[in-house]
XYZ file of C-alpha atoms in Angstrom:
70
model
C -0.333 0.022 0.079
C 1.199 3.518 -0.838
C 0.478 6.384 1.463
C 1.238 9.973 1.157
C 0.271 12.205 3.722
C 0.443 16.019 4.240
C 1.043 17.618 7.494
C 0.745 21.223 8.742
C 1.929 21.858 12.368
C 2.383 18.142 13.019
C -1.494 17.528 12.220
C -2.008 15.623 9.153
C -4.268 17.554 6.664
C -4.816 15.167 3.858
C -3.630 11.764 2.680
C -3.549 9.690 -0.505
C -3.892 5.986 -0.103
C -3.599 3.442 -2.798
C -6.046 0.992 -1.171
C -8.541 3.890 -1.169
C -7.431 5.287 -4.477
C -8.138 8.937 -3.760
C -7.333 11.655 -1.134
C -8.795 12.080 2.235
C -9.120 15.251 3.929
C -8.913 15.188 7.993
C -9.335 19.339 8.518
C -11.567 21.576 6.768
C -8.645 23.063 4.642
C -7.841 19.209 3.729
C -11.476 18.122 2.891
C -11.608 21.110 0.623
C -8.071 20.295 -1.117
C -9.178 16.568 -1.247
C -12.332 17.238 -3.100
C -10.180 19.586 -5.538
C -7.286 17.132 -6.181
C -9.834 14.211 -6.658
C -11.447 16.149 -9.463
C -8.114 16.179 -11.341
C -7.661 12.832 -13.206
C -3.831 13.687 -13.930
C -3.168 13.867 -10.196
C -4.989 10.801 -9.334
C -3.396 8.910 -12.173
C -0.065 9.819 -11.186
C -0.467 9.108 -7.430
C -1.527 5.842 -8.435
C 1.642 5.522 -10.506
C 3.479 6.091 -7.316
C 2.584 2.542 -5.769
C 3.949 1.006 -9.001
C 7.151 2.761 -8.976
C 7.934 2.686 -4.994
C 6.039 -0.288 -3.984
C 5.571 -3.336 -6.458
C 8.953 -2.692 -8.073
C 10.801 -2.581 -4.653
C 8.960 -4.934 -2.404
C 11.082 -7.964 -3.256
C 14.290 -6.382 -2.522
C 13.264 -4.937 0.612
C 11.742 -8.307 1.696
C 15.020 -10.362 0.931
C 16.839 -7.700 2.759
C 14.825 -8.036 6.034
C 15.060 -11.624 5.722
C 18.727 -12.074 5.477
C 19.150 -9.939 8.629
C 17.191 -11.782 10.986
């Protein structure tokens, strides 16, 4: 799962979760931004592609590294 969170003053304002597939806001400003960002297909497709870039292609390497150290 790919999660990207945005914080302001140590409080999570907005989060993209690949399992949900969209942005979710946690504050008034975050909810407004989430609604705006969820209506822009290019932003959503870019965030969904991040899962492929960071998670799917590297999980086997990270998993193998953890197993060899234990």
